[in-house]
Amino acid sequence: MGTKIGDHAVVLGGSVAGMLAARMLSDSYTRVTVIDRDDLTAAGTGLRPAIPWAVHIHALLERGRQIIEDLFPGFVEDMLAVGVPVGDYGSTCHYCFNGQMFAETETGMACVAANRPVIEHFLRSRTLVRPGVSLRESTDIVGLEASEDRSRIIGVRVQGRNGGAEEVITADLVIDATGRGSRSPRWLEELGYERAPEEKVQMDLTYTTMDFVGPLENDPLGDDIALVPTATPAFPRGAIFARLADRYALTLTGINGDRAPTDREGFLAYAKSLPRPEVYEAVRDAEQRSPAGSFRFPASIRRHYEQLRRFPAGYLIIGDAACIFNPVYAQGMTVAALGATVLGKHLAKGVEPVPAAYFRDLASVTNAPWTMSAAADLGYPEVRGKRTIATKMANLYMPKVQAVAANDPLVARAFIRTISLIDSPQSLMKPSMIGRVLFGPGARGKLENPANASIAPVASLPSSEKAAQNDVERPAA
Ligand SMILES: Cc1cc2nc3c(=O)[nH]c(=O)nc-3n(C[C@H](O)[C@H](O)[C@H](O)COP(=O)(O)OP(=O)(O)OC[C@H]3O[C@@H](n4cnc5c(N)ncnc54)[C@H](O)[C@@H]3O)c2cc1C
């Protein structure tokens, strides 16, 4: 693998960002140790205590899928082998805004309907077999070890979850991938560094998910994968209804304190209040598979480490530890993957990454997804955050794009490519696209989307048996 940059790199956190970072580091460091508080081996493809939100539907955006496929060839094949439904984002995943279903279109982008623990398990099993990579699980990371002058991080302090004394693990490079609970701001402050400026968008979102046993009597999906009545300021209750490997799942979202109840009756009443009837009708009489789970998400938070004037050498931050996204836009895993590509680019220089340069590049791959999700959230008048003229313009224009996408497959495709982080948001602002959105056939109602006239009939379900291998445990209610 060529010359190594150093002997030992340590990754704090063994989830999506942590495993992707370890994969990158394994080319450049002789040993890579991933540390996590959970017993990841025992978790397998099941839930684990540190990630309670894994019960909720996770979509992997196309950009993230492409990066994962590049790093671990055979990702989609492996998912198909365990029964995960895979289909085109534009024709098997039905987006709906303000009650209008998008026109069907082939995008060439694969929607992989794997649940979160299955994706994590895949990343873990492919990373941990790489030469030099090892896992210290059931281990709490309690702090950083710095050089005497505090200009460099030289290791971490850890403690086994089953007791025992605190221990120092030394490293040439330490990467924080501990997610939303990252203690980097506090640890760095204790070492005499400034806190990174934070940007917040406070929407007080709640996810509530209930799983159902298939086949469904009233199935709006057939062989398709998902129906996504997305929340908008006009219809602030949203949903993701998906066919997974072993079940159907319905996630209901509410913002500004509005939350779907977890009891069946209340959950169904909430589903009934969505702007499209198909979701409620699909689950109304369906057999519930497990107790509903609920997760509250108060705010998106971006930590601008690139704006710090001083930062210790030998320390980097990736994934949710640097930026926590509103989950409804499904960006988190993909931005973690983008962060891994940034890390890879810096490691490819053959020298230890320089934090300032790394964080500058991390900021540049974070900008587009952050701007898109923050702008969409700030379209709700009650959501707290900084509104700019660009935000206001975006919130005037995007509902028009979404409305035209209901009739015009070309606009639907362009929108889906943008939210999949394949094309930049500017691609929707090209003069040709603006012309199509404002004056094209879809805008003039000359193209008609049959999905908005009547709902597609139930198609036959594929065998649900192949799904059994992929079973995921649910927490107690
Ligand atoms: C409800 C919900 C739905 C979501 N849906 C989507 C979606 O559809 N698509 C998408 O791309 N993203 C989604 N996300 C976001 C996604 O979960 C994360 O962005 C993504 O997993 C990247 O996380 P990470 O690896 O940075 O951190 P995490 O997944 O949070 O992992 C952090 C790891 O660090 C470990 N850890 C933390 N602190 C310590 C410590 N002190 N000692 C030892 N170990 C520690 C934890 O055990 C954990 O394994 C969703 C999030 C939520 C909350």
PDB file of N, CA, C and O in Angstrom, residues 97-159:
ATOM      1  N   PHE A  97     -45.238  16.287  -2.635  1.00  0.00           N
ATOM      2  CA  PHE A  97     -45.171  17.583  -1.946  1.00  0.00           C
ATOM      3  C   PHE A  97     -46.537  18.247  -2.049  1.00  0.00           C
ATOM      4  O   PHE A  97     -47.128  18.306  -3.141  1.00  0.00           O
ATOM      5  N   ASN A  98     -47.030  18.740  -0.951  1.00  0.00           N
ATOM      6  CA  ASN A  98     -48.324  19.438  -0.919  1.00  0.00           C
ATOM      7  C   ASN A  98     -49.432  18.617  -1.584  1.00  0.00           C
ATOM      8  O   ASN A  98     -50.275  19.148  -2.309  1.00  0.00           O
ATOM      9  N   GLY A  99     -49.401  17.313  -1.349  1.00  0.00           N
ATOM     10  CA  GLY A  99     -50.461  16.445  -1.861  1.00  0.00           C
ATOM     11  C   GLY A  99     -50.274  16.022  -3.302  1.00  0.00           C
ATOM     12  O   GLY A  99     -51.053  15.226  -3.823  1.00  0.00           O
ATOM     13  N   GLN A 100     -49.257  16.522  -3.989  1.00  0.00           N
ATOM     14  CA  GLN A 100     -49.034  16.189  -5.399  1.00  0.00           C
ATOM     15  C   GLN A 100     -47.861  15.218  -5.531  1.00  0.00           C
ATOM     16  O   GLN A 100     -46.751  15.515  -5.071  1.00  0.00           O
ATOM     17  N   MET A 101     -48.112  14.096  -6.181  1.00  0.00           N
ATOM     18  CA  MET A 101     -47.067  13.085  -6.378  1.00  0.00           C
ATOM     19  C   MET A 101     -46.174  13.507  -7.547  1.00  0.00           C
ATOM     20  O   MET A 101     -46.684  13.965  -8.573  1.00  0.00           O
ATOM     21  N   PHE A 102     -44.873  13.328  -7.395  1.00  0.00           N
ATOM     22  CA  PHE A 102     -43.946  13.656  -8.494  1.00  0.00           C
ATOM     23  C   PHE A 102     -44.242  12.783  -9.714  1.00  0.00           C
ATOM     24  O   PHE A 102     -44.618  11.618  -9.589  1.00  0.00           O
ATOM     25  N   ALA A 103     -44.004  13.341 -10.897  1.00  0.00           N
ATOM     26  CA  ALA A 103     -44.089  12.547 -12.124  1.00  0.00           C
ATOM     27  C   ALA A 103     -43.011  11.472 -12.080  1.00  0.00           C
ATOM     28  O   ALA A 103     -41.905  11.721 -11.592  1.00  0.00           O
ATOM     29  N   GLU A 104     -43.333  10.294 -12.588  1.00  0.00           N
ATOM     30  CA  GLU A 104     -42.339   9.209 -12.582  1.00  0.00           C
ATOM     31  C   GLU A 104     -41.241   9.480 -13.582  1.00  0.00           C
ATOM     32  O   GLU A 104     -41.496  10.005 -14.668  1.00  0.00           O
ATOM     33  N   THR A 105     -40.024   9.136 -13.198  1.00  0.00           N
ATOM     34  CA  THR A 105     -38.889   9.378 -14.079  1.00  0.00           C
ATOM     35  C   THR A 105     -37.784   8.386 -13.740  1.00  0.00           C
ATOM     36  O   THR A 105     -37.654   7.990 -12.573  1.00  0.00           O
ATOM     37  N   GLU A 106     -37.012   7.968 -14.742  1.00  0.00           N
ATOM     38  CA  GLU A 106     -35.857   7.111 -14.446  1.00  0.00           C
ATOM     39  C   GLU A 106     -34.664   8.013 -14.158  1.00  0.00           C
ATOM     40  O   GLU A 106     -34.332   8.874 -14.977  1.00  0.00           O
ATOM     41  N   THR A 107     -34.044   7.844 -13.009  1.00  0.00           N
ATOM     42  CA  THR A 107     -32.921   8.707 -12.649  1.00  0.00           C
ATOM     43  C   THR A 107     -31.582   7.982 -12.766  1.00  0.00           C
ATOM     44  O   THR A 107     -30.533   8.604 -12.729  1.00  0.00           O
ATOM     45  N   GLY A 108     -31.616   6.653 -12.828  1.00  0.00           N
ATOM     46  CA  GLY A 108     -30.366   5.885 -12.825  1.00  0.00           C
ATOM     47  C   GLY A 108     -29.710   5.879 -11.454  1.00  0.00           C
ATOM     48  O   GLY A 108     -28.563   5.464 -11.302  1.00  0.00           O
ATOM     49  N   MET A 109     -30.441   6.322 -10.433  1.00  0.00           N
ATOM     50  CA  MET A 109     -29.870   6.377  -9.079  1.00  0.00           C
ATOM     51  C   MET A 109     -30.562   5.316  -8.216  1.00  0.00           C
ATOM     52  O   MET A 109     -31.801   5.246  -8.202  1.00  0.00           O
ATOM     53  N   ALA A 110     -29.755   4.537  -7.501  1.00  0.00           N
ATOM     54  CA  ALA A 110     -30.321   3.401  -6.781  1.00  0.00           C
ATOM     55  C   ALA A 110     -30.762   3.739  -5.364  1.00  0.00           C
ATOM     56  O   ALA A 110     -29.952   4.171  -4.539  1.00  0.00           O
ATOM     57  N   CYS A 111     -32.025   3.523  -5.113  1.00  0.00           N
ATOM     58  CA  CYS A 111     -32.544   3.642  -3.743  1.00  0.00           C
ATOM     59  C   CYS A 111     -32.360   2.270  -3.088  1.00  0.00           C
ATOM     60  O   CYS A 111     -32.932   1.279  -3.547  1.00  0.00           O
ATOM     61  N   VAL A 112     -31.545   2.215  -2.048  1.00  0.00           N
ATOM     62  CA  VAL A 112     -31.243   0.946  -1.366  1.00  0.00           C
ATOM     63  C   VAL A 112     -31.975   0.988  -0.027  1.00  0.00           C
ATOM     64  O   VAL A 112     -31.572   1.710   0.875  1.00  0.00           O
ATOM     65  N   ALA A 113     -33.049   0.222   0.091  1.00  0.00           N
ATOM     66  CA  ALA A 113     -33.904   0.338   1.278  1.00  0.00           C
ATOM     67  C   ALA A 113     -33.409  -0.545   2.423  1.00  0.00           C
ATOM     68  O   ALA A 113     -34.142  -1.383   2.949  1.00  0.00           O
ATOM     69  N   ALA A 114     -32.152  -0.328   2.777  1.00  0.00           N
ATOM     70  CA  ALA A 114     -31.588  -1.083   3.904  1.00  0.00           C
ATOM     71  C   ALA A 114     -31.849  -0.303   5.173  1.00  0.00           C
ATOM     72  O   ALA A 114     -31.808   0.925   5.159  1.00  0.00           O
ATOM     73  N   ASN A 115     -32.112  -1.013   6.265  1.00  0.00           N
ATOM     74  CA  ASN A 115     -32.268  -0.242   7.488  1.00  0.00           C
ATOM     75  C   ASN A 115     -30.889   0.102   8.039  1.00  0.00           C
ATOM     76  O   ASN A 115     -29.861  -0.436   7.622  1.00  0.00           O
ATOM     77  N   ARG A 116     -30.882   1.036   8.977  1.00  0.00           N
ATOM     78  CA  ARG A 116     -29.626   1.592   9.452  1.00  0.00           C
ATOM     79  C   ARG A 116     -28.650   0.543  10.023  1.00  0.00           C
ATOM     80  O   ARG A 116     -27.474   0.522   9.675  1.00  0.00           O
ATOM     81  N   PRO A 117     -29.138  -0.372  10.905  1.00  0.00           N
ATOM     82  CA  PRO A 117     -28.181  -1.343  11.447  1.00  0.00           C
ATOM     83  C   PRO A 117     -27.555  -2.224  10.364  1.00  0.00           C
ATOM     84  O   PRO A 117     -26.411  -2.661  10.502  1.00  0.00           O
ATOM     85  N   VAL A 118     -28.286  -2.476   9.293  1.00  0.00           N
ATOM     86  CA  VAL A 118     -27.738  -3.319   8.219  1.00  0.00           C
ATOM     87  C   VAL A 118     -26.624  -2.577   7.478  1.00  0.00           C
ATOM     88  O   VAL A 118     -25.582  -3.162   7.146  1.00  0.00           O
ATOM     89  N   ILE A 119     -26.825  -1.277   7.247  1.00  0.00           N
ATOM     90  CA  ILE A 119     -25.770  -0.481   6.584  1.00  0.00           C
ATOM     91  C   ILE A 119     -24.530  -0.450   7.475  1.00  0.00           C
ATOM     92  O   ILE A 119     -23.406  -0.676   7.032  1.00  0.00           O
ATOM     93  N   GLU A 120     -24.758  -0.178   8.756  1.00  0.00           N
ATOM     94  CA  GLU A 120     -23.622  -0.123   9.697  1.00  0.00           C
ATOM     95  C   GLU A 120     -22.876  -1.450   9.728  1.00  0.00           C
ATOM     96  O   GLU A 120     -21.650  -1.492   9.734  1.00  0.00           O
ATOM     97  N   HIS A 121     -23.636  -2.531   9.774  1.00  0.00           N
ATOM     98  CA  HIS A 121     -23.019  -3.857   9.854  1.00  0.00           C
ATOM     99  C   HIS A 121     -22.168  -4.113   8.613  1.00  0.00           C
ATOM    100  O   HIS A 121     -21.060  -4.647   8.697  1.00  0.00           O
ATOM    101  N   PHE A 122     -22.688  -3.710   7.453  1.00  0.00           N
ATOM    102  CA  PHE A 122     -21.929  -3.878   6.205  1.00  0.00           C
ATOM    103  C   PHE A 122     -20.599  -3.118   6.308  1.00  0.00           C
ATOM    104  O   PHE A 122     -19.527  -3.660   6.013  1.00  0.00           O
ATOM    105  N   LEU A 123     -20.673  -1.838   6.721  1.00  0.00           N
ATOM    106  CA  LEU A 123     -19.457  -1.014   6.781  1.00  0.00           C
ATOM    107  C   LEU A 123     -18.444  -1.602   7.764  1.00  0.00           C
ATOM    108  O   LEU A 123     -17.245  -1.631   7.522  1.00  0.00           O
ATOM    109  N   ARG A 124     -18.973  -2.096   8.892  1.00  0.00           N
ATOM    110  CA  ARG A 124     -18.101  -2.682   9.918  1.00  0.00           C
ATOM    111  C   ARG A 124     -17.416  -3.935   9.404  1.00  0.00           C
ATOM    112  O   ARG A 124     -16.205  -4.097   9.523  1.00  0.00           O
ATOM    113  N   SER A 125     -18.229  -4.810   8.793  1.00  0.00           N
ATOM    114  CA  SER A 125     -17.646  -6.094   8.413  1.00  0.00           C
ATOM    115  C   SER A 125     -16.619  -5.908   7.308  1.00  0.00           C
ATOM    116  O   SER A 125     -15.630  -6.640   7.250  1.00  0.00           O
ATOM    117  N   ARG A 126     -16.802  -4.901   6.433  1.00  0.00           N
ATOM    118  CA  ARG A 126     -15.831  -4.690   5.361  1.00  0.00           C
ATOM    119  C   ARG A 126     -14.590  -3.922   5.853  1.00  0.00           C
ATOM    120  O   ARG A 126     -13.513  -4.082   5.315  1.00  0.00           O
ATOM    121  N   THR A 127     -14.775  -3.071   6.868  1.00  0.00           N
ATOM    122  CA  THR A 127     -13.627  -2.277   7.343  1.00  0.00           C
ATOM    123  C   THR A 127     -12.733  -3.097   8.263  1.00  0.00           C
ATOM    124  O   THR A 127     -11.502  -3.032   8.174  1.00  0.00           O
ATOM    125  N   LEU A 128     -13.352  -3.864   9.144  1.00  0.00           N
ATOM    126  CA  LEU A 128     -12.561  -4.537  10.180  1.00  0.00           C
ATOM    127  C   LEU A 128     -11.717  -5.696   9.640  1.00  0.00           C
ATOM    128  O   LEU A 128     -10.862  -6.211  10.360  1.00  0.00           O
ATOM    129  N   VAL A 129     -11.953  -6.085   8.378  1.00  0.00           N
ATOM    130  CA  VAL A 129     -11.102  -7.152   7.815  1.00  0.00           C
ATOM    131  C   VAL A 129      -9.881  -6.556   7.116  1.00  0.00           C
ATOM    132  O   VAL A 129      -9.019  -7.293   6.626  1.00  0.00           O
ATOM    133  N   ARG A 130      -9.795  -5.236   7.077  1.00  0.00           N
ATOM    134  CA  ARG A 130      -8.645  -4.626   6.389  1.00  0.00           C
ATOM    135  C   ARG A 130      -7.388  -4.772   7.267  1.00  0.00           C
ATOM    136  O   ARG A 130      -7.481  -4.728   8.508  1.00  0.00           O
ATOM    137  N   PRO A 131      -6.216  -4.920   6.637  1.00  0.00           N
ATOM    138  CA  PRO A 131      -4.990  -5.135   7.420  1.00  0.00           C
ATOM    139  C   PRO A 131      -4.764  -4.006   8.420  1.00  0.00           C
ATOM    140  O   PRO A 131      -4.884  -2.826   8.079  1.00  0.00           O
ATOM    141  N   GLY A 132      -4.480  -4.368   9.640  1.00  0.00           N
ATOM    142  CA  GLY A 132      -4.122  -3.385  10.663  1.00  0.00           C
ATOM    143  C   GLY A 132      -5.298  -2.764  11.397  1.00  0.00           C
ATOM    144  O   GLY A 132      -5.109  -2.072  12.396  1.00  0.00           O
ATOM    145  N   VAL A 133      -6.534  -3.010  10.931  1.00  0.00           N
ATOM    146  CA  VAL A 133      -7.689  -2.355  11.578  1.00  0.00           C
ATOM    147  C   VAL A 133      -8.221  -3.237  12.706  1.00  0.00           C
ATOM    148  O   VAL A 133      -8.440  -4.438  12.521  1.00  0.00           O
ATOM    149  N   SER A 134      -8.398  -2.651  13.879  1.00  0.00           N
ATOM    150  CA  SER A 134      -8.971  -3.430  14.989  1.00  0.00           C
ATOM    151  C   SER A 134      -9.998  -2.598  15.743  1.00  0.00           C
ATOM    152  O   SER A 134     -10.050  -1.369  15.597  1.00  0.00           O
ATOM    153  N   LEU A 135     -10.805  -3.293  16.528  1.00  0.00           N
ATOM    154  CA  LEU A 135     -11.922  -2.648  17.229  1.00  0.00           C
ATOM    155  C   LEU A 135     -11.749  -2.818  18.731  1.00  0.00           C
ATOM    156  O   LEU A 135     -11.513  -3.938  19.204  1.00  0.00           O
ATOM    157  N   ARG A 136     -11.882  -1.699  19.471  1.00  0.00           N
ATOM    158  CA  ARG A 136     -11.967  -1.786  20.945  1.00  0.00           C
ATOM    159  C   ARG A 136     -13.395  -1.421  21.277  1.00  0.00           C
ATOM    160  O   ARG A 136     -13.761  -0.247  21.275  1.00  0.00           O
ATOM    161  N   GLU A 137     -14.237  -2.425  21.489  1.00  0.00           N
ATOM    162  CA  GLU A 137     -15.646  -2.119  21.754  1.00  0.00           C
ATOM    163  C   GLU A 137     -15.913  -2.156  23.258  1.00  0.00           C
ATOM    164  O   GLU A 137     -15.022  -2.429  24.047  1.00  0.00           O
ATOM    165  N   SER A 138     -17.156  -1.825  23.621  1.00  0.00           N
ATOM    166  CA  SER A 138     -17.542  -1.741  25.040  1.00  0.00           C
ATOM    167  C   SER A 138     -16.550  -0.884  25.823  1.00  0.00           C
ATOM    168  O   SER A 138     -16.188  -1.203  26.954  1.00  0.00           O
ATOM    169  N   THR A 139     -16.117   0.183  25.198  1.00  0.00           N
ATOM    170  CA  THR A 139     -15.080   1.040  25.793  1.00  0.00           C
ATOM    171  C   THR A 139     -15.505   2.503  25.699  1.00  0.00           C
ATOM    172  O   THR A 139     -15.827   2.983  24.608  1.00  0.00           O
ATOM    173  N   ASP A 140     -15.502   3.184  26.827  1.00  0.00           N
ATOM    174  CA  ASP A 140     -15.845   4.610  26.840  1.00  0.00           C
ATOM    175  C   ASP A 140     -14.613   5.454  26.558  1.00  0.00           C
ATOM    176  O   ASP A 140     -13.555   5.228  27.155  1.00  0.00           O
ATOM    177  N   ILE A 141     -14.795   6.450  25.700  1.00  0.00           N
ATOM    178  CA  ILE A 141     -13.719   7.417  25.481  1.00  0.00           C
ATOM    179  C   ILE A 141     -13.968   8.524  26.500  1.00  0.00           C
ATOM    180  O   ILE A 141     -15.038   9.141  26.498  1.00  0.00           O
ATOM    181  N   VAL A 142     -12.986   8.767  27.368  1.00  0.00           N
ATOM    182  CA  VAL A 142     -13.249   9.738  28.434  1.00  0.00           C
ATOM    183  C   VAL A 142     -12.513  11.070  28.248  1.00  0.00           C
ATOM    184  O   VAL A 142     -12.855  12.057  28.867  1.00  0.00           O
ATOM    185  N   GLY A 143     -11.511  11.106  27.391  1.00  0.00           N
ATOM    186  CA  GLY A 143     -10.823  12.386  27.187  1.00  0.00           C
ATOM    187  C   GLY A 143      -9.671  12.263  26.214  1.00  0.00           C
ATOM    188  O   GLY A 143      -9.353  11.168  25.738  1.00  0.00           O
ATOM    189  N   LEU A 144      -9.062  13.402  25.920  1.00  0.00           N
ATOM    190  CA  LEU A 144      -7.927  13.439  24.994  1.00  0.00           C
ATOM    191  C   LEU A 144      -6.632  13.557  25.787  1.00  0.00           C
ATOM    192  O   LEU A 144      -6.612  14.143  26.861  1.00  0.00           O
ATOM    193  N   GLU A 145      -5.560  13.049  25.225  1.00  0.00           N
ATOM    194  CA  GLU A 145      -4.223  13.256  25.780  1.00  0.00           C
ATOM    195  C   GLU A 145      -3.495  14.218  24.856  1.00  0.00           C
ATOM    196  O   GLU A 145      -3.490  14.018  23.626  1.00  0.00           O
ATOM    197  N   ALA A 146      -2.930  15.269  25.429  1.00  0.00           N
ATOM    198  CA  ALA A 146      -2.244  16.259  24.595  1.00  0.00           C
ATOM    199  C   ALA A 146      -0.758  16.295  24.943  1.00  0.00           C
ATOM    200  O   ALA A 146      -0.346  15.866  26.027  1.00  0.00           O
ATOM    201  N   SER A 147       0.037  16.829  24.015  1.00  0.00           N
ATOM    202  CA  SER A 147       1.463  17.031  24.293  1.00  0.00           C
ATOM    203  C   SER A 147       1.582  18.074  25.405  1.00  0.00           C
ATOM    204  O   SER A 147       0.624  18.799  25.699  1.00  0.00           O
ATOM    205  N   GLU A 148       2.773  18.189  25.962  1.00  0.00           N
ATOM    206  CA  GLU A 148       2.940  19.097  27.104  1.00  0.00           C
ATOM    207  C   GLU A 148       2.551  20.541  26.775  1.00  0.00           C
ATOM    208  O   GLU A 148       1.906  21.227  27.555  1.00  0.00           O
ATOM    209  N   ASP A 149       2.909  20.967  25.555  1.00  0.00           N
ATOM    210  CA  ASP A 149       2.564  22.350  25.170  1.00  0.00           C
ATOM    211  C   ASP A 149       1.153  22.446  24.579  1.00  0.00           C
ATOM    212  O   ASP A 149       0.743  23.494  24.099  1.00  0.00           O
ATOM    213  N   ARG A 150       0.432  21.350  24.562  1.00  0.00           N
ATOM    214  CA  ARG A 150      -0.956  21.270  24.113  1.00  0.00           C
ATOM    215  C   ARG A 150      -1.159  21.603  22.633  1.00  0.00           C
ATOM    216  O   ARG A 150      -2.261  21.926  22.204  1.00  0.00           O
ATOM    217  N   SER A 151      -0.085  21.544  21.888  1.00  0.00           N
ATOM    218  CA  SER A 151      -0.225  21.882  20.470  1.00  0.00           C
ATOM    219  C   SER A 151      -0.591  20.647  19.641  1.00  0.00           C
ATOM    220  O   SER A 151      -0.927  20.755  18.469  1.00  0.00           O
ATOM    221  N   ARG A 152      -0.533  19.459  20.243  1.00  0.00           N
ATOM    222  CA  ARG A 152      -0.800  18.220  19.506  1.00  0.00           C
ATOM    223  C   ARG A 152      -1.581  17.244  20.377  1.00  0.00           C
ATOM    224  O   ARG A 152      -1.313  17.138  21.581  1.00  0.00           O
ATOM    225  N   ILE A 153      -2.522  16.542  19.759  1.00  0.00           N
ATOM    226  CA  ILE A 153      -3.213  15.445  20.458  1.00  0.00           C
ATOM    227  C   ILE A 153      -2.367  14.193  20.244  1.00  0.00           C
ATOM    228  O   ILE A 153      -2.024  13.858  19.101  1.00  0.00           O
ATOM    229  N   ILE A 154      -2.062  13.523  21.327  1.00  0.00           N
ATOM    230  CA  ILE A 154      -1.158  12.363  21.207  1.00  0.00           C
ATOM    231  C   ILE A 154      -1.836  11.045  21.616  1.00  0.00           C
ATOM    232  O   ILE A 154      -1.205  10.007  21.635  1.00  0.00           O
ATOM    233  N   GLY A 155      -3.129  11.137  21.918  1.00  0.00           N
ATOM    234  CA  GLY A 155      -3.824   9.905  22.266  1.00  0.00           C
ATOM    235  C   GLY A 155      -5.161  10.181  22.935  1.00  0.00           C
ATOM    236  O   GLY A 155      -5.621  11.331  22.968  1.00  0.00           O
ATOM    237  N   VAL A 156      -5.770   9.105  23.452  1.00  0.00           N
ATOM    238  CA  VAL A 156      -7.058   9.241  24.139  1.00  0.00           C
ATOM    239  C   VAL A 156      -7.045   8.445  25.434  1.00  0.00           C
ATOM    240  O   VAL A 156      -6.321   7.454  25.548  1.00  0.00           O
ATOM    241  N   ARG A 157      -7.886   8.891  26.346  1.00  0.00           N
ATOM    242  CA  ARG A 157      -8.057   8.129  27.588  1.00  0.00           C
ATOM    243  C   ARG A 157      -9.347   7.325  27.461  1.00  0.00           C
ATOM    244  O   ARG A 157     -10.393   7.878  27.057  1.00  0.00           O
ATOM    245  N   VAL A 158      -9.266   6.065  27.788  1.00  0.00           N
ATOM    246  CA  VAL A 158     -10.446   5.210  27.655  1.00  0.00           C
ATOM    247  C   VAL A 158     -10.640   4.395  28.937  1.00  0.00           C
ATOM    248  O   VAL A 158      -9.729   4.265  29.747  1.00  0.00           O
ATOM    249  N   GLN A 159     -11.849   3.871  29.056  1.00  0.00           N
ATOM    250  CA  GLN A 159     -12.154   3.004  30.198  1.00  0.00           C
ATOM    251  C   GLN A 159     -13.132   1.927  29.734  1.00  0.00           C
ATOM    252  O   GLN A 159     -14.145   2.259  29.083  1.00  0.00           O
TER     253      GLN A 159
END
